Amino acid sequence: MFAYLFVSCSNPSNPSDTVITVNGTVYDAFNNPAPNLNVKINDTELRTDANGNFSLQNVKTPYDIYVDYLNISLPTGIKYESVFNDNPKISLFDYIAINNQNSQQNQISLPSLPAGQKYILIITNNSNIQIIRESTGNINFESNWIGNSEINCNLVAIIYDNTNKLFLKSFIKSYLLKNNTTQTNAYTDSDFNITLNNVLYSGNITLPTGASTNSIRGGVNFLSFNNLFQNIPFVNLTSGSSYTFYAPDNLPLNPKLFVMSNTDGSEVDVIYSTYISIASGTNITVPSNPKITVPASSGTLMGYNDFFTINEGSGVGIFSYNFSRSGQSITVYSRASSIKIPKFTNVSLNLNPGSEYTFWVHKYYGVENVNEMTRYSLLELRNLNGRGTSNPVNFNAQ
């Protein structure tokens, strides 16, 4: 699951290099307080209380806020950079604060690794439980989920060589998430019985000059060919630079781990997805912004909501749509996927030829029952003259 950030702040008047007390609140998709979520301000970690509040003294402006509601150790969650305000409000468009959140303490013992290597651990049931941890040895962590108090999952462990950028070995083990328990597991070298083949995916990705440093989010989603990504870290890129993606070809249970490498050979980050099929050696240019210009003449206009990201207050859903223009209208429909994604009704919108429009996608989750998550998505089309100048398009899960 992704978390996309909408921030509205009061008292935005603190200048840079001012020491303040930050008193903030995190809200879910329905503006309810979001309790017991991990919040990190710069390098200090804390949790929201029962009312979704958090507070930290002696913070120098500007500061960065991370909110990680899945307790993933990678910097996935959400991030609002360079905040000057002492009372930030953070709303999670795709999160619902539900009281029956389950929790388990995990204690995993792993063999020692040589310098330059690390473990990447994934707990997954290929559905709505996706947890990632990185470690160089033994690791203790908490896993949270919503739904059944017990869920049968799998633990996938991968050994990755940071120095040579190679995925080495892996194993897959049954793993039970059980509420209010502590699970202790010890593994040895003999457990790593899968040898991984390293494959170059996607060739080089070049960001155009002036592109947002967060454009890689859209770029990575594009490279997935419209499949679902569960966790994507925030990665800062240099405009105009090229990056290369590496992945193991035979990772168990279909998840893919990408290592993004700079042209000078330095590693940028590890990116994780599920169910992916990419033709290797493909050169792709990530667009610098999510604007679409409607042609003056009839024709076909194609686009993907993966690119419609990171504008003030905007979020992006995990579903992909084609935008096919015919005459004065644009048709929006969902693309087929092997993952359990609901189908949506086609919707047509009247657009002005030659005008630019931006698509915002806000996603939230509703719980249909304890076993099933029903996904909804709101697609909103706005003219560049201002926000909310056009009618939103609602997609209801069938």
Short mmCIF file of N, CA and C in Angstrom, two decimals, residues 53-214:
data_model
loop_
_atom_site.label_atom_id
_atom_site.label_comp_id
_atom_site.label_asym_id
_atom_site.label_seq_id
_atom_site.Cartn_x
_atom_site.Cartn_y
_atom_site.Cartn_z
N ASN A 53 -2.05 12.63 17.57
CA ASN A 53 -1.15 13.76 17.79
C ASN A 53 0.28 13.30 18.02
N PHE A 54 1.22 14.17 17.69
CA PHE A 54 2.63 13.95 18.03
C PHE A 54 3.26 15.29 18.36
N SER A 55 4.31 15.23 19.19
CA SER A 55 4.95 16.47 19.63
C SER A 55 6.44 16.22 19.82
N LEU A 56 7.25 17.18 19.41
CA LEU A 56 8.69 17.08 19.57
C LEU A 56 9.26 18.48 19.79
N GLN A 57 10.07 18.61 20.85
CA GLN A 57 10.70 19.88 21.18
C GLN A 57 12.06 20.01 20.50
N ASN A 58 12.54 21.24 20.48
CA ASN A 58 13.90 21.56 20.02
C ASN A 58 14.14 21.10 18.58
N VAL A 59 13.22 21.41 17.71
CA VAL A 59 13.34 21.10 16.29
C VAL A 59 13.75 22.36 15.54
N LYS A 60 14.80 22.24 14.75
CA LYS A 60 15.27 23.39 13.97
C LYS A 60 14.60 23.39 12.60
N THR A 61 14.09 24.53 12.20
CA THR A 61 13.47 24.67 10.89
C THR A 61 14.52 24.95 9.82
N PRO A 62 14.26 24.50 8.58
CA PRO A 62 13.16 23.62 8.20
C PRO A 62 13.44 22.18 8.60
N TYR A 63 12.41 21.36 8.68
CA TYR A 63 12.59 19.98 9.08
C TYR A 63 11.80 19.06 8.15
N ASP A 64 12.12 17.78 8.19
CA ASP A 64 11.43 16.78 7.37
C ASP A 64 10.58 15.90 8.27
N ILE A 65 9.41 15.53 7.79
CA ILE A 65 8.52 14.62 8.50
C ILE A 65 8.33 13.36 7.66
N TYR A 66 8.50 12.20 8.30
CA TYR A 66 8.17 10.92 7.69
C TYR A 66 7.00 10.34 8.48
N VAL A 67 6.03 9.74 7.78
CA VAL A 67 4.98 8.98 8.44
C VAL A 67 4.96 7.61 7.80
N ASP A 68 5.15 6.57 8.60
CA ASP A 68 5.27 5.22 8.08
C ASP A 68 4.23 4.35 8.76
N TYR A 69 3.02 4.29 8.20
CA TYR A 69 1.95 3.61 8.90
C TYR A 69 2.02 2.10 8.77
N LEU A 70 2.90 1.57 7.92
CA LEU A 70 3.07 0.12 7.83
C LEU A 70 4.28 -0.36 8.60
N ASN A 71 4.94 0.54 9.31
CA ASN A 71 6.12 0.19 10.09
C ASN A 71 7.20 -0.46 9.24
N ILE A 72 7.37 0.00 8.03
CA ILE A 72 8.40 -0.53 7.16
C ILE A 72 9.68 0.23 7.42
N SER A 73 10.78 -0.50 7.55
CA SER A 73 12.03 0.14 7.92
C SER A 73 12.59 1.00 6.79
N LEU A 74 12.31 0.63 5.54
CA LEU A 74 12.73 1.48 4.45
C LEU A 74 11.93 2.78 4.49
N PRO A 75 12.47 3.86 3.94
CA PRO A 75 11.76 5.14 4.03
C PRO A 75 10.62 5.20 3.04
N THR A 76 9.63 4.33 3.21
CA THR A 76 8.52 4.28 2.27
C THR A 76 7.45 5.25 2.73
N GLY A 77 6.62 4.95 3.66
CA GLY A 77 5.66 5.89 4.20
C GLY A 77 5.44 7.13 3.38
N ILE A 78 5.34 8.27 4.04
CA ILE A 78 5.21 9.53 3.34
C ILE A 78 6.21 10.50 3.93
N LYS A 79 6.48 11.53 3.18
CA LYS A 79 7.46 12.51 3.64
C LYS A 79 7.02 13.88 3.16
N TYR A 80 7.04 14.84 4.05
CA TYR A 80 6.80 16.22 3.68
C TYR A 80 8.06 16.99 4.01
N GLU A 81 8.74 17.52 3.00
CA GLU A 81 10.07 18.07 3.19
C GLU A 81 10.05 19.55 3.56
N SER A 82 11.08 19.94 4.30
CA SER A 82 11.39 21.34 4.57
C SER A 82 10.18 22.09 5.13
N VAL A 83 9.66 21.59 6.23
CA VAL A 83 8.50 22.20 6.87
C VAL A 83 8.94 23.35 7.75
N PHE A 84 8.26 24.47 7.65
CA PHE A 84 8.57 25.62 8.48
C PHE A 84 7.54 25.80 9.59
N ASN A 85 6.47 25.01 9.60
CA ASN A 85 5.35 25.26 10.48
C ASN A 85 5.46 24.46 11.77
N ASP A 86 4.88 25.00 12.83
CA ASP A 86 4.96 24.31 14.11
C ASP A 86 3.70 23.52 14.42
N ASN A 87 2.72 23.50 13.51
CA ASN A 87 1.48 22.77 13.75
C ASN A 87 1.01 22.09 12.46
N PRO A 88 1.78 21.14 11.94
CA PRO A 88 1.40 20.53 10.67
C PRO A 88 0.24 19.56 10.81
N LYS A 89 -0.63 19.56 9.84
CA LYS A 89 -1.69 18.58 9.72
C LYS A 89 -1.35 17.67 8.55
N ILE A 90 -1.33 16.37 8.79
CA ILE A 90 -0.96 15.40 7.76
C ILE A 90 -2.15 14.47 7.54
N SER A 91 -2.63 14.39 6.30
CA SER A 91 -3.75 13.53 5.97
C SER A 91 -3.29 12.44 5.02
N LEU A 92 -3.64 11.19 5.33
CA LEU A 92 -3.26 10.05 4.51
C LEU A 92 -4.45 9.68 3.63
N PHE A 93 -4.30 9.84 2.32
CA PHE A 93 -5.42 9.62 1.43
C PHE A 93 -5.82 8.15 1.33
N ASP A 94 -4.92 7.23 1.58
CA ASP A 94 -5.25 5.82 1.36
C ASP A 94 -5.20 5.02 2.64
N TYR A 95 -5.41 5.66 3.77
CA TYR A 95 -5.30 4.96 5.05
C TYR A 95 -6.58 5.17 5.85
N ILE A 96 -7.05 4.12 6.48
CA ILE A 96 -8.19 4.22 7.38
C ILE A 96 -7.77 3.72 8.75
N ALA A 97 -7.95 4.56 9.75
CA ALA A 97 -7.58 4.18 11.12
C ALA A 97 -8.66 3.26 11.67
N ILE A 98 -8.39 1.99 11.72
CA ILE A 98 -9.35 0.99 12.20
C ILE A 98 -8.85 0.43 13.52
N ASN A 99 -9.77 0.24 14.43
CA ASN A 99 -9.37 -0.16 15.78
C ASN A 99 -8.82 -1.58 15.86
N ASN A 100 -9.17 -2.43 14.90
CA ASN A 100 -8.74 -3.83 15.00
C ASN A 100 -7.40 -4.06 14.31
N GLN A 101 -6.50 -3.10 14.44
CA GLN A 101 -5.16 -3.31 13.89
C GLN A 101 -4.43 -4.35 14.73
N ASN A 102 -3.82 -5.32 14.08
CA ASN A 102 -3.13 -6.40 14.76
C ASN A 102 -1.63 -6.15 14.75
N SER A 103 -0.95 -6.77 15.72
CA SER A 103 0.48 -6.52 15.87
C SER A 103 1.18 -7.77 16.37
N GLN A 104 2.36 -8.03 15.83
CA GLN A 104 3.19 -9.14 16.27
C GLN A 104 4.64 -8.70 16.36
N GLN A 105 5.32 -9.15 17.42
CA GLN A 105 6.75 -8.90 17.56
C GLN A 105 7.52 -10.05 16.89
N ASN A 106 8.49 -9.69 16.08
CA ASN A 106 9.26 -10.68 15.33
C ASN A 106 10.73 -10.63 15.74
N GLN A 107 11.28 -11.79 16.06
CA GLN A 107 12.70 -11.91 16.41
C GLN A 107 13.31 -12.95 15.47
N ILE A 108 14.13 -12.47 14.54
CA ILE A 108 14.70 -13.35 13.51
C ILE A 108 16.21 -13.37 13.66
N SER A 109 16.76 -14.58 13.78
CA SER A 109 18.20 -14.77 13.90
C SER A 109 18.74 -15.27 12.56
N LEU A 110 19.80 -14.59 12.06
CA LEU A 110 20.38 -14.93 10.76
C LEU A 110 21.89 -15.04 10.89
N PRO A 111 22.53 -15.83 10.02
CA PRO A 111 23.99 -15.97 10.09
C PRO A 111 24.69 -14.64 9.82
N SER A 112 25.89 -14.52 10.34
CA SER A 112 26.69 -13.32 10.09
C SER A 112 27.06 -13.24 8.61
N LEU A 113 27.15 -12.01 8.11
CA LEU A 113 27.47 -11.79 6.71
C LEU A 113 28.83 -11.11 6.57
N PRO A 114 29.52 -11.34 5.46
CA PRO A 114 30.76 -10.59 5.21
C PRO A 114 30.46 -9.11 5.04
N ALA A 115 31.46 -8.30 5.21
CA ALA A 115 31.30 -6.86 5.02
C ALA A 115 30.82 -6.58 3.60
N GLY A 116 29.90 -5.64 3.46
CA GLY A 116 29.39 -5.27 2.15
C GLY A 116 28.15 -6.04 1.72
N GLN A 117 27.67 -6.99 2.57
CA GLN A 117 26.46 -7.72 2.25
C GLN A 117 25.38 -7.41 3.28
N LYS A 118 24.11 -7.64 2.88
CA LYS A 118 23.00 -7.41 3.79
C LYS A 118 21.86 -8.36 3.46
N TYR A 119 20.96 -8.51 4.43
CA TYR A 119 19.74 -9.29 4.24
C TYR A 119 18.60 -8.34 3.89
N ILE A 120 17.74 -8.79 2.99
CA ILE A 120 16.48 -8.12 2.72
C ILE A 120 15.38 -9.12 3.03
N LEU A 121 14.54 -8.81 3.99
CA LEU A 121 13.48 -9.72 4.44
C LEU A 121 12.13 -9.20 3.97
N ILE A 122 11.32 -10.10 3.44
CA ILE A 122 9.97 -9.75 3.00
C ILE A 122 8.99 -10.72 3.63
N ILE A 123 8.00 -10.21 4.33
CA ILE A 123 6.89 -11.03 4.81
C ILE A 123 5.70 -10.71 3.91
N THR A 124 5.19 -11.71 3.21
CA THR A 124 4.14 -11.46 2.23
C THR A 124 3.17 -12.62 2.16
N ASN A 125 1.91 -12.31 1.92
CA ASN A 125 0.96 -13.34 1.55
C ASN A 125 0.40 -13.07 0.16
N ASN A 126 1.14 -12.24 -0.62
CA ASN A 126 0.74 -11.88 -1.98
C ASN A 126 -0.66 -11.30 -2.02
N SER A 127 -1.06 -10.68 -0.94
CA SER A 127 -2.37 -10.04 -0.91
C SER A 127 -2.21 -8.67 -0.31
N ASN A 128 -2.61 -8.50 0.95
CA ASN A 128 -2.55 -7.16 1.54
C ASN A 128 -1.51 -7.07 2.65
N ILE A 129 -0.67 -8.08 2.80
CA ILE A 129 0.38 -8.02 3.81
C ILE A 129 1.72 -7.97 3.08
N GLN A 130 2.40 -6.86 3.16
CA GLN A 130 3.71 -6.70 2.55
C GLN A 130 4.58 -5.94 3.54
N ILE A 131 5.59 -6.61 4.07
CA ILE A 131 6.46 -6.00 5.07
C ILE A 131 7.90 -6.22 4.63
N ILE A 132 8.70 -5.19 4.69
CA ILE A 132 10.10 -5.29 4.28
C ILE A 132 11.00 -4.84 5.41
N ARG A 133 12.09 -5.55 5.58
CA ARG A 133 13.13 -5.13 6.52
C ARG A 133 14.49 -5.35 5.87
N GLU A 134 15.45 -4.54 6.26
CA GLU A 134 16.84 -4.74 5.87
C GLU A 134 17.66 -4.95 7.13
N SER A 135 18.67 -5.82 7.04
CA SER A 135 19.47 -6.12 8.22
C SER A 135 20.80 -6.72 7.77
N THR A 136 21.81 -6.59 8.63
CA THR A 136 23.08 -7.27 8.39
C THR A 136 23.23 -8.49 9.28
N GLY A 137 22.21 -8.81 10.07
CA GLY A 137 22.26 -9.96 10.96
C GLY A 137 20.93 -10.12 11.67
N ASN A 138 20.96 -10.41 12.97
CA ASN A 138 19.74 -10.59 13.74
C ASN A 138 18.90 -9.31 13.70
N ILE A 139 17.58 -9.48 13.71
CA ILE A 139 16.70 -8.33 13.60
C ILE A 139 15.43 -8.56 14.41
N ASN A 140 15.03 -7.54 15.15
CA ASN A 140 13.76 -7.53 15.88
C ASN A 140 12.90 -6.41 15.31
N PHE A 141 11.64 -6.71 15.03
CA PHE A 141 10.76 -5.67 14.50
C PHE A 141 9.31 -6.03 14.79
N GLU A 142 8.46 -5.04 14.64
CA GLU A 142 7.03 -5.20 14.85
C GLU A 142 6.32 -5.17 13.50
N SER A 143 5.40 -6.10 13.28
CA SER A 143 4.59 -6.09 12.07
C SER A 143 3.14 -5.79 12.45
N ASN A 144 2.51 -4.91 11.68
CA ASN A 144 1.12 -4.52 11.90
C ASN A 144 0.30 -4.84 10.66
N TRP A 145 -0.96 -5.21 10.86
CA TRP A 145 -1.85 -5.45 9.74
C TRP A 145 -3.28 -5.29 10.21
N ILE A 146 -4.19 -5.23 9.25
CA ILE A 146 -5.62 -5.09 9.53
C ILE A 146 -6.33 -6.30 8.94
N GLY A 147 -7.25 -6.88 9.70
CA GLY A 147 -8.00 -8.02 9.19
C GLY A 147 -8.02 -9.14 10.19
N ASN A 148 -7.81 -10.37 9.73
CA ASN A 148 -7.83 -11.53 10.61
C ASN A 148 -6.74 -11.43 11.66
N SER A 149 -7.00 -12.01 12.83
CA SER A 149 -6.00 -12.01 13.89
C SER A 149 -4.85 -12.96 13.59
N GLU A 150 -5.05 -13.90 12.66
CA GLU A 150 -3.99 -14.80 12.22
C GLU A 150 -3.97 -14.83 10.69
N ILE A 151 -2.79 -14.68 10.12
CA ILE A 151 -2.64 -14.71 8.67
C ILE A 151 -1.43 -15.57 8.32
N ASN A 152 -1.64 -16.56 7.47
CA ASN A 152 -0.54 -17.38 6.99
C ASN A 152 0.21 -16.64 5.89
N CYS A 153 1.48 -16.39 6.12
CA CYS A 153 2.31 -15.65 5.18
C CYS A 153 3.54 -16.47 4.81
N ASN A 154 4.42 -15.85 4.09
CA ASN A 154 5.71 -16.43 3.77
C ASN A 154 6.79 -15.42 4.08
N LEU A 155 7.90 -15.93 4.59
CA LEU A 155 9.08 -15.10 4.82
C LEU A 155 10.07 -15.37 3.69
N VAL A 156 10.40 -14.34 2.95
CA VAL A 156 11.41 -14.43 1.90
C VAL A 156 12.63 -13.66 2.38
N ALA A 157 13.77 -14.33 2.41
CA ALA A 157 15.03 -13.69 2.82
C ALA A 157 15.99 -13.72 1.64
N ILE A 158 16.60 -12.58 1.36
CA ILE A 158 17.54 -12.46 0.24
C ILE A 158 18.86 -11.92 0.77
N ILE A 159 19.96 -12.49 0.29
CA ILE A 159 21.29 -11.94 0.58
C ILE A 159 21.69 -11.07 -0.61
N TYR A 160 22.01 -9.83 -0.31
CA TYR A 160 22.38 -8.88 -1.36
C TYR A 160 23.79 -8.35 -1.12
N ASP A 161 24.57 -8.33 -2.17
CA ASP A 161 25.95 -7.84 -2.12
C ASP A 161 25.96 -6.38 -2.54
N ASN A 162 26.11 -5.47 -1.55
CA ASN A 162 26.13 -4.04 -1.85
C ASN A 162 27.30 -3.66 -2.73
N THR A 163 28.45 -4.28 -2.49
CA THR A 163 29.67 -3.89 -3.19
C THR A 163 29.58 -4.18 -4.68
N ASN A 164 29.14 -5.38 -5.03
CA ASN A 164 29.10 -5.80 -6.43
C ASN A 164 27.72 -5.67 -7.06
N LYS A 165 26.74 -5.20 -6.27
CA LYS A 165 25.36 -5.03 -6.76
C LYS A 165 24.81 -6.34 -7.33
N LEU A 166 24.88 -7.39 -6.52
CA LEU A 166 24.41 -8.69 -6.94
C LEU A 166 23.48 -9.28 -5.89
N PHE A 167 22.39 -9.90 -6.33
CA PHE A 167 21.55 -10.71 -5.46
C PHE A 167 22.14 -12.12 -5.45
N LEU A 168 22.41 -12.66 -4.27
CA LEU A 168 23.17 -13.90 -4.18
C LEU A 168 22.28 -15.12 -3.95
N LYS A 169 21.67 -15.22 -2.77
CA LYS A 169 20.89 -16.39 -2.42
C LYS A 169 19.60 -15.96 -1.72
N SER A 170 18.68 -16.92 -1.62
CA SER A 170 17.40 -16.62 -0.99
C SER A 170 16.79 -17.89 -0.42
N PHE A 171 15.78 -17.71 0.43
CA PHE A 171 14.95 -18.83 0.84
C PHE A 171 13.53 -18.33 1.04
N ILE A 172 12.59 -19.28 1.09
CA ILE A 172 11.20 -18.98 1.38
C ILE A 172 10.72 -19.94 2.46
N LYS A 173 10.11 -19.38 3.50
CA LYS A 173 9.63 -20.18 4.63
C LYS A 173 8.20 -19.76 4.98
N SER A 174 7.43 -20.72 5.46
CA SER A 174 6.10 -20.38 5.97
C SER A 174 6.24 -19.48 7.19
N TYR A 175 5.30 -18.55 7.33
CA TYR A 175 5.41 -17.58 8.41
C TYR A 175 4.00 -17.21 8.85
N LEU A 176 3.75 -17.26 10.15
CA LEU A 176 2.43 -16.98 10.70
C LEU A 176 2.43 -15.64 11.42
N LEU A 177 1.55 -14.75 10.99
CA LEU A 177 1.32 -13.52 11.72
C LEU A 177 0.14 -13.75 12.65
N LYS A 178 0.37 -13.60 13.94
CA LYS A 178 -0.64 -13.89 14.95
C LYS A 178 -0.67 -12.74 15.95
N ASN A 179 -1.84 -12.18 16.14
CA ASN A 179 -1.96 -10.97 16.96
C ASN A 179 -1.51 -11.20 18.40
N ASN A 180 -0.85 -10.18 18.94
CA ASN A 180 -0.43 -10.15 20.35
C ASN A 180 0.52 -11.30 20.70
N THR A 181 1.42 -11.62 19.80
CA THR A 181 2.38 -12.68 20.07
C THR A 181 3.79 -12.21 19.72
N THR A 182 4.76 -13.02 20.11
CA THR A 182 6.15 -12.82 19.69
C THR A 182 6.61 -14.09 19.00
N GLN A 183 7.07 -13.95 17.77
CA GLN A 183 7.55 -15.11 17.01
C GLN A 183 9.07 -15.04 16.92
N THR A 184 9.72 -16.15 17.27
CA THR A 184 11.17 -16.24 17.23
C THR A 184 11.58 -17.33 16.25
N ASN A 185 12.42 -16.96 15.29
CA ASN A 185 12.89 -17.91 14.28
C ASN A 185 14.39 -17.76 14.10
N ALA A 186 15.09 -18.89 13.98
CA ALA A 186 16.54 -18.88 13.74
C ALA A 186 16.82 -19.63 12.45
N TYR A 187 17.64 -19.04 11.59
CA TYR A 187 17.97 -19.64 10.30
C TYR A 187 19.48 -19.74 10.15
N THR A 188 19.91 -20.73 9.35
CA THR A 188 21.34 -20.97 9.14
C THR A 188 21.67 -20.85 7.65
N ASP A 189 22.94 -21.01 7.32
CA ASP A 189 23.38 -20.93 5.93
C ASP A 189 22.67 -21.95 5.05
N SER A 190 22.36 -23.12 5.62
CA SER A 190 21.75 -24.19 4.83
C SER A 190 20.32 -23.84 4.38
N ASP A 191 19.69 -22.87 5.05
CA ASP A 191 18.34 -22.47 4.66
C ASP A 191 18.32 -21.71 3.34
N PHE A 192 19.43 -21.09 2.98
CA PHE A 192 19.47 -20.29 1.75
C PHE A 192 19.74 -21.23 0.56
N ASN A 193 18.66 -21.79 0.03
CA ASN A 193 18.76 -22.86 -0.97
C ASN A 193 18.37 -22.41 -2.37
N ILE A 194 18.16 -21.12 -2.58
CA ILE A 194 17.80 -20.61 -3.91
C ILE A 194 18.91 -19.69 -4.39
N THR A 195 19.51 -20.03 -5.51
CA THR A 195 20.53 -19.16 -6.10
C THR A 195 19.85 -18.20 -7.08
N LEU A 196 20.10 -16.92 -6.91
CA LEU A 196 19.41 -15.90 -7.70
C LEU A 196 20.23 -15.50 -8.92
N ASN A 197 19.54 -15.34 -10.04
CA ASN A 197 20.17 -14.84 -11.27
C ASN A 197 19.90 -13.35 -11.39
N ASN A 198 20.94 -12.58 -11.59
CA ASN A 198 20.78 -11.13 -11.68
C ASN A 198 20.50 -10.72 -13.12
N VAL A 199 19.49 -9.88 -13.28
CA VAL A 199 19.05 -9.44 -14.60
C VAL A 199 18.97 -7.92 -14.61
N LEU A 200 19.40 -7.32 -15.70
CA LEU A 200 19.25 -5.88 -15.89
C LEU A 200 17.87 -5.62 -16.46
N TYR A 201 17.10 -4.79 -15.77
CA TYR A 201 15.78 -4.42 -16.24
C TYR A 201 15.77 -2.96 -16.66
N SER A 202 15.10 -2.68 -17.73
CA SER A 202 14.69 -1.34 -18.13
C SER A 202 15.80 -0.49 -18.72
N GLY A 203 17.01 -0.97 -18.75
CA GLY A 203 18.08 -0.14 -19.29
C GLY A 203 18.27 1.11 -18.47
N ASN A 204 18.59 2.20 -19.13
CA ASN A 204 18.80 3.46 -18.44
C ASN A 204 17.52 4.28 -18.42
N ILE A 205 17.33 4.98 -17.33
CA ILE A 205 16.22 5.92 -17.21
C ILE A 205 16.82 7.31 -17.09
N THR A 206 16.46 8.19 -17.99
CA THR A 206 17.01 9.53 -17.99
C THR A 206 15.93 10.52 -17.58
N LEU A 207 16.19 11.27 -16.54
CA LEU A 207 15.28 12.33 -16.14
C LEU A 207 15.57 13.57 -16.96
N PRO A 208 14.56 14.20 -17.53
CA PRO A 208 14.80 15.42 -18.29
C PRO A 208 15.23 16.56 -17.39
N THR A 209 15.94 17.49 -17.92
CA THR A 209 16.39 18.65 -17.15
C THR A 209 15.18 19.37 -16.56
N GLY A 210 15.26 19.67 -15.27
CA GLY A 210 14.16 20.35 -14.60
C GLY A 210 13.12 19.42 -14.02
N ALA A 211 13.31 18.11 -14.15
CA ALA A 211 12.33 17.17 -13.61
C ALA A 211 12.36 17.17 -12.09
N SER A 212 11.21 16.86 -11.50
CA SER A 212 11.13 16.74 -10.06
C SER A 212 12.02 15.61 -9.58
N THR A 213 12.63 15.79 -8.41
CA THR A 213 13.47 14.73 -7.86
C THR A 213 12.65 13.51 -7.49
N ASN A 214 11.32 13.67 -7.39
CA ASN A 214 10.46 12.54 -7.08
C ASN A 214 9.90 11.88 -8.34
#
